[in-house]
Short mmCIF file of C-alpha atoms in Angstrom, two decimals:
data_model
loop_
_atom_site.label_atom_id
_atom_site.label_comp_id
_atom_site.label_asym_id
_atom_site.label_seq_id
_atom_site.Cartn_x
_atom_site.Cartn_y
_atom_site.Cartn_z
CA UNK A 178 -0.08 0.31 -0.32
CA UNK A 179 1.51 3.53 -0.55
CA UNK A 180 0.82 7.13 1.23
CA UNK A 181 1.67 9.82 -0.78
CA UNK A 182 5.37 8.86 -0.88
CA UNK A 183 4.97 6.16 1.85
CA UNK A 184 5.74 2.83 1.31
CA UNK A 185 4.20 0.22 3.20
CA UNK A 186 4.36 -3.38 3.12
CA UNK A 187 1.85 -5.47 5.13
CA UNK A 188 3.61 -8.98 6.54
CA UNK A 189 1.48 -12.53 6.66
CA UNK A 190 -2.67 -11.29 8.22
CA UNK A 191 -1.37 -7.95 8.65
CA UNK A 192 1.09 -8.62 11.19
CA UNK A 193 3.47 -5.64 11.20
CA UNK A 194 4.65 -4.03 8.48
CA UNK A 195 7.20 -2.47 6.56
CA UNK A 196 7.01 1.77 6.11
CA UNK A 197 9.56 3.15 3.41
CA UNK A 198 10.10 6.51 1.76
CA UNK A 199 9.96 7.93 5.50
CA UNK A 200 13.39 10.34 6.94
CA UNK A 201 12.43 9.89 10.70
CA UNK A 202 15.76 12.58 11.29
CA UNK A 203 13.45 14.91 9.19
CA UNK A 204 10.91 17.01 9.11
CA UNK A 205 7.04 15.00 9.25
CA UNK A 206 4.25 16.58 7.94
CA UNK A 207 0.88 16.38 10.01
CA UNK A 208 -0.51 14.03 6.80
CA UNK A 209 2.91 11.34 7.38
CA UNK A 210 2.82 11.50 11.27
CA UNK A 211 -1.46 10.23 10.52
CA UNK A 212 -0.77 7.80 8.19
CA UNK A 213 2.62 6.05 10.31
CA UNK A 214 -0.45 6.54 12.98
CA UNK A 215 -3.07 4.89 10.55
CA UNK A 216 -0.42 2.15 9.77
CA UNK A 217 0.58 1.45 13.73
CA UNK A 218 -3.74 1.58 14.24
CA UNK A 219 -4.17 -1.51 11.14
CA UNK A 220 -0.44 -3.50 11.48
CA UNK A 221 0.87 -3.76 14.84
CA UNK A 222 4.10 -3.12 14.34
CA UNK A 223 5.95 -1.21 12.12
CA UNK A 224 9.52 -1.46 10.96
CA UNK A 225 11.23 1.46 9.33
CA UNK A 226 14.31 0.25 7.17
CA UNK A 227 17.99 2.22 6.98
CA UNK A 228 17.14 5.29 9.90
CA UNK A 229 19.93 7.32 10.86
CA UNK A 230 18.58 8.44 14.09
CA UNK A 231 20.46 10.09 17.16
CA UNK A 232 19.17 10.09 20.59
CA UNK A 233 18.22 13.64 20.26
CA UNK A 234 16.04 13.08 17.22
CA UNK A 235 14.68 9.31 17.97
CA UNK A 236 13.20 11.77 21.44
CA UNK A 237 11.92 13.88 19.41
CA UNK A 238 10.23 11.90 17.02
CA UNK A 239 8.77 9.47 19.72
CA UNK A 240 6.89 12.54 21.58
CA UNK A 241 4.88 13.42 18.03
CA UNK A 242 2.86 10.35 19.60
CA UNK A 243 2.21 12.27 23.00
CA UNK A 244 4.29 12.94 26.55
CA UNK A 245 6.82 9.64 26.99
CA UNK A 246 7.59 7.93 30.22
CA UNK A 247 10.64 7.30 32.25
CA UNK A 248 11.27 3.68 32.63
CA UNK A 249 11.56 2.62 36.70
CA UNK A 250 15.19 1.32 36.56
CA UNK A 251 16.70 4.82 36.95
CA UNK A 252 19.83 3.41 36.41
CA UNK A 253 18.94 2.78 32.58
CA UNK A 254 18.19 5.82 31.89
CA UNK A 255 19.63 8.22 29.72
CA UNK A 256 21.52 11.00 30.90
CA UNK A 257 20.45 13.65 29.28
CA UNK A 258 17.22 12.33 28.54
CA UNK A 259 16.16 11.14 30.86
CA UNK A 260 12.59 10.05 28.75
CA UNK A 261 15.28 7.10 27.22
CA UNK A 262 15.83 3.65 28.07
CA UNK A 263 19.35 2.52 27.12
CA UNK A 264 20.84 -1.14 27.56
CA UNK A 265 22.88 -3.29 26.64
CA UNK A 266 26.54 -5.50 26.96
CA UNK A 267 28.71 -3.45 25.56
CA UNK A 268 31.57 -2.27 28.11
CA UNK A 269 33.08 0.27 28.38
CA UNK A 270 36.09 -1.06 26.82
CA UNK A 271 34.30 -1.34 24.25
CA UNK A 272 33.58 -5.53 24.07
CA UNK A 273 30.81 -8.49 25.03
CA UNK A 274 30.14 -8.07 28.74
CA UNK A 275 28.75 -11.82 28.46
CA UNK A 276 25.36 -10.56 30.43
CA UNK A 277 22.05 -10.08 28.71
CA UNK A 278 20.97 -7.21 30.54
CA UNK A 279 17.13 -6.59 31.91
CA UNK A 280 16.60 -11.18 31.23
CA UNK A 281 12.55 -9.57 31.47
CA UNK A 282 13.42 -8.90 27.60
CA UNK A 283 13.68 -12.39 27.40
CA UNK A 284 10.63 -13.05 28.14
CA UNK A 285 7.17 -12.78 26.56
CA UNK A 286 5.38 -9.35 28.60
CA UNK A 287 4.17 -5.99 26.75
CA UNK A 288 5.75 -3.05 28.06
CA UNK A 289 5.05 -1.21 31.68
CA UNK A 290 1.64 -3.21 32.79
CA UNK A 291 2.53 -2.72 35.69
CA UNK A 292 1.50 0.56 36.34
CA UNK A 293 -1.68 2.05 35.88
CA UNK A 294 -1.73 3.34 32.39
CA UNK A 295 1.11 1.47 31.35
CA UNK A 296 2.75 2.19 27.70
CA UNK A 297 0.82 3.34 24.35
CA UNK A 298 3.19 2.60 21.65
CA UNK A 299 7.13 1.51 22.32
CA UNK A 300 9.41 3.36 20.06
CA UNK A 301 13.41 1.25 19.94
CA UNK A 302 16.78 1.09 17.86
CA UNK A 303 19.35 -0.49 17.64
CA UNK A 304 23.06 0.83 17.87
CA UNK A 305 24.51 -2.01 17.93
CA UNK A 306 22.82 -5.26 16.44
CA UNK A 307 23.82 -8.55 17.10
CA UNK A 308 24.68 -10.96 14.07
CA UNK A 309 22.87 -14.10 15.34
CA UNK A 310 20.09 -14.46 17.40
CA UNK A 311 19.23 -11.32 19.35
CA UNK A 312 15.29 -11.38 16.88
CA UNK A 313 12.87 -9.33 18.56
CA UNK A 314 10.10 -11.79 17.96
CA UNK A 315 5.63 -10.32 19.52
CA UNK A 316 2.26 -11.37 19.64
CA UNK A 317 -1.08 -10.23 17.96
CA UNK A 318 -3.38 -10.71 21.32
CA UNK A 319 -5.70 -9.76 19.81
CA UNK A 320 -5.89 -12.38 16.75
CA UNK A 321 -4.90 -14.34 20.05
CA UNK A 322 -8.63 -13.60 21.61
CA UNK A 323 -9.93 -13.78 18.03
CA UNK A 324 -9.27 -18.01 17.88
CA UNK A 325 -10.40 -18.78 21.52
CA UNK A 326 -12.29 -22.35 21.45
CA UNK A 327 -15.98 -22.05 21.76
CA UNK A 328 -17.15 -19.68 24.67
CA UNK A 329 -14.30 -19.29 26.06
CA UNK A 330 -13.89 -16.08 25.70
CA UNK A 331 -16.93 -15.12 27.89
CA UNK A 332 -15.45 -17.77 30.37
CA UNK A 333 -12.72 -15.08 30.77
CA UNK A 334 -15.44 -12.00 30.65
CA UNK A 335 -14.20 -9.68 33.79
CA UNK A 336 -11.29 -11.82 35.40
CA UNK A 337 -8.52 -8.68 36.02
CA UNK A 338 -5.33 -9.97 36.33
CA UNK A 339 -2.98 -8.25 38.36
CA UNK A 340 0.40 -7.16 37.35
CA UNK A 341 3.77 -6.37 39.58
CA UNK A 342 6.66 -5.48 39.07
CA UNK A 343 7.68 -7.32 42.40
CA UNK A 344 6.83 -10.30 41.41
CA UNK A 345 7.68 -9.91 37.02
CA UNK A 346 11.35 -9.91 38.00
CA UNK A 347 11.69 -12.17 40.81
CA UNK A 348 9.56 -14.88 37.77
CA UNK A 349 12.75 -14.16 34.84
CA UNK A 350 16.12 -14.23 37.76
CA UNK A 351 16.17 -11.02 37.07
CA UNK A 352 18.25 -9.08 40.27
CA UNK A 353 15.51 -7.74 42.67
CA UNK A 354 13.04 -4.08 42.79
CA UNK A 355 14.05 -2.06 45.34
CA UNK A 356 12.27 -0.49 47.86
CA UNK A 357 11.64 2.95 46.15
CA UNK A 358 10.76 0.35 42.95
CA UNK A 359 8.20 -0.94 44.58
CA UNK A 360 6.82 2.29 46.43
CA UNK A 361 6.90 3.65 42.68
CA UNK A 362 5.36 0.92 40.93
CA UNK A 363 2.93 -0.60 43.66
CA UNK A 364 0.72 -3.86 41.94
CA UNK A 365 -2.54 -3.03 39.77
CA UNK A 366 -4.86 -5.32 38.44
CA UNK A 367 -6.11 -4.62 34.94
CA UNK A 368 -8.65 -6.14 32.40
CA UNK A 369 -7.44 -10.38 31.17
CA UNK A 370 -9.39 -8.62 28.12
CA UNK A 371 -8.57 -5.52 27.12
CA UNK A 372 -10.19 -3.10 24.36
CA UNK A 373 -8.41 -1.31 21.97
CA UNK A 374 -9.64 2.39 22.33
CA UNK A 375 -9.18 3.02 18.08
CA UNK A 376 -10.99 0.01 17.25
CA UNK A 377 -12.75 -1.47 19.58
CA UNK A 378 -10.87 -5.23 19.48
CA UNK A 379 -10.37 -7.50 21.73
CA UNK A 380 -7.61 -8.07 23.29
CA UNK A 381 -5.94 -10.81 25.56
CA UNK A 382 -3.37 -8.99 28.24
CA UNK A 383 -1.37 -10.90 29.81
CA UNK A 384 2.59 -11.73 29.68
CA UNK A 385 5.95 -11.50 32.61
CA UNK A 386 4.34 -8.01 34.52
CA UNK A 387 0.88 -10.55 34.97
CA UNK A 388 1.20 -12.46 38.34
CA UNK A 389 -1.73 -14.54 39.55
CA UNK A 390 -5.87 -13.68 38.89
CA UNK A 391 -7.67 -11.55 41.17
CA UNK A 392 -9.34 -13.02 43.14
CA UNK A 393 -8.45 -16.94 42.50
CA UNK A 394 -5.94 -19.09 45.05
CA UNK A 395 -2.44 -18.04 42.86
CA UNK A 396 -1.57 -21.60 41.15
CA UNK A 397 -5.16 -21.99 39.50
CA UNK A 398 -4.68 -18.10 38.73
CA UNK A 399 -0.84 -18.69 37.13
CA UNK A 400 -2.35 -22.07 35.79
CA UNK A 401 -4.94 -19.88 33.21
CA UNK A 402 -1.72 -17.34 32.43
CA UNK A 403 0.21 -19.97 31.27
CA UNK A 404 -2.56 -21.58 29.17
CA UNK A 405 -3.56 -18.43 27.47
CA UNK A 406 0.57 -17.65 26.61
CA UNK A 407 0.85 -20.36 25.18
CA UNK A 408 -2.70 -19.80 22.89
CA UNK A 409 -1.25 -16.52 21.91
CA UNK A 410 2.56 -17.07 21.41
CA UNK A 411 1.01 -20.15 18.74
CA UNK A 412 3.48 -19.56 15.45
CA UNK A 413 0.03 -18.94 13.18
CA UNK A 414 0.09 -15.48 15.69
CA UNK A 415 4.13 -14.81 15.15
CA UNK A 416 5.85 -11.87 13.07
CA UNK A 417 8.77 -12.15 13.86
CA UNK A 418 11.93 -8.90 13.37
CA UNK A 419 14.76 -10.17 12.73
CA UNK A 420 17.51 -6.73 13.40
CA UNK A 421 19.97 -4.90 10.83
CA UNK A 422 21.11 -1.89 10.98
CA UNK A 423 20.03 1.69 11.56
CA UNK A 424 16.05 -0.26 11.76
CA UNK A 425 13.78 1.35 13.45
CA UNK A 426 11.12 -0.68 15.51
CA UNK A 427 8.02 1.03 17.10
CA UNK A 428 5.28 -1.27 17.95
CA UNK A 429 1.75 -0.19 19.81
CA UNK A 430 1.35 -2.57 23.75
CA UNK A 431 -2.11 -2.19 24.12
CA UNK A 432 -3.02 -5.65 21.75
CA UNK A 433 0.92 -7.39 21.68
CA UNK A 434 3.20 -8.94 23.71
CA UNK A 435 6.85 -9.42 22.62
CA UNK A 436 9.90 -10.53 23.61
CA UNK A 437 13.66 -11.38 22.28
CA UNK A 438 15.56 -13.99 21.28
CA UNK A 439 18.57 -15.40 23.13
CA UNK A 440 22.25 -14.09 21.48
CA UNK A 441 25.77 -14.98 22.70
CA UNK A 442 26.37 -11.72 24.66
CA UNK A 443 30.08 -13.20 25.29
CA UNK A 444 30.10 -13.01 21.65
CA UNK A 445 27.73 -10.57 19.67
CA UNK A 446 27.20 -7.19 20.42
CA UNK A 447 23.59 -5.44 21.68
CA UNK A 448 22.67 -2.25 22.62
CA UNK A 449 18.95 -0.60 22.19
CA UNK A 450 17.51 2.75 22.80
CA UNK A 451 14.08 2.89 23.36
CA UNK A 452 11.39 5.61 23.79
CA UNK A 453 7.88 5.22 25.31
CA UNK A 454 4.67 7.31 24.92
CA UNK A 455 2.64 7.50 27.53
CA UNK A 456 -0.49 5.53 27.75
CA UNK A 457 -4.05 5.26 29.86
CA UNK A 458 -5.88 3.26 31.47
CA UNK A 459 -6.87 -0.44 30.18
CA UNK A 460 -11.12 -1.51 30.10
#
């Protein structure tokens, strides 16, 4: 599909699309911005190849979609642009450290679901791309919902999942949440099935930040979350992004989950810079 000078090439089932004809570091017109917004709603994940963003232009581009939010993990915040997050496995000597930062990115999740108003769009660029592994996979949670067994969706209506930064850290075997982080992000609950405000499409809303089901026995709630994740991450619901140098990747957290595939952090250099647009309360 073409929209003026913009070309949009959709992936399978319209989930994910590559957008060309735009310089994200340049002046983006209102019409071009509207085209990006429309493509986001339709495809849920967008990739822009061959972009030359630096931190300032990355920050400026993200701001076109709304106010940005910083990450709860202060250690990964950009020194001069605190609403940007920077993490990678490259040490001060320029060599791989052997450790992938933020193990929670290696499991299925949706960004910042552990707060009352989770993330809207995430805009990610990778100045240093792993040559083997380190792909980013996305699950289409709207199509996963639509593919539930007959009657299953009705059984899930009205249920709420508890999302918890502290428990998420434990589940991904990451460093423990600090007292400051727990105070800043106490556990919250969201609808297990949320409604997209722009399309009214229903989507399963889970991921590693989801701890259990509100008012359910713990083991039963964990089992339900595991069942739904297994269902939602079947191959027919997946878009796999294979990173190239100078890629910019953008996605809608309201209807997707994502994770990073394994790579050899002792050999491969992988650094990502991330901007996140504030969202609203799920319903």
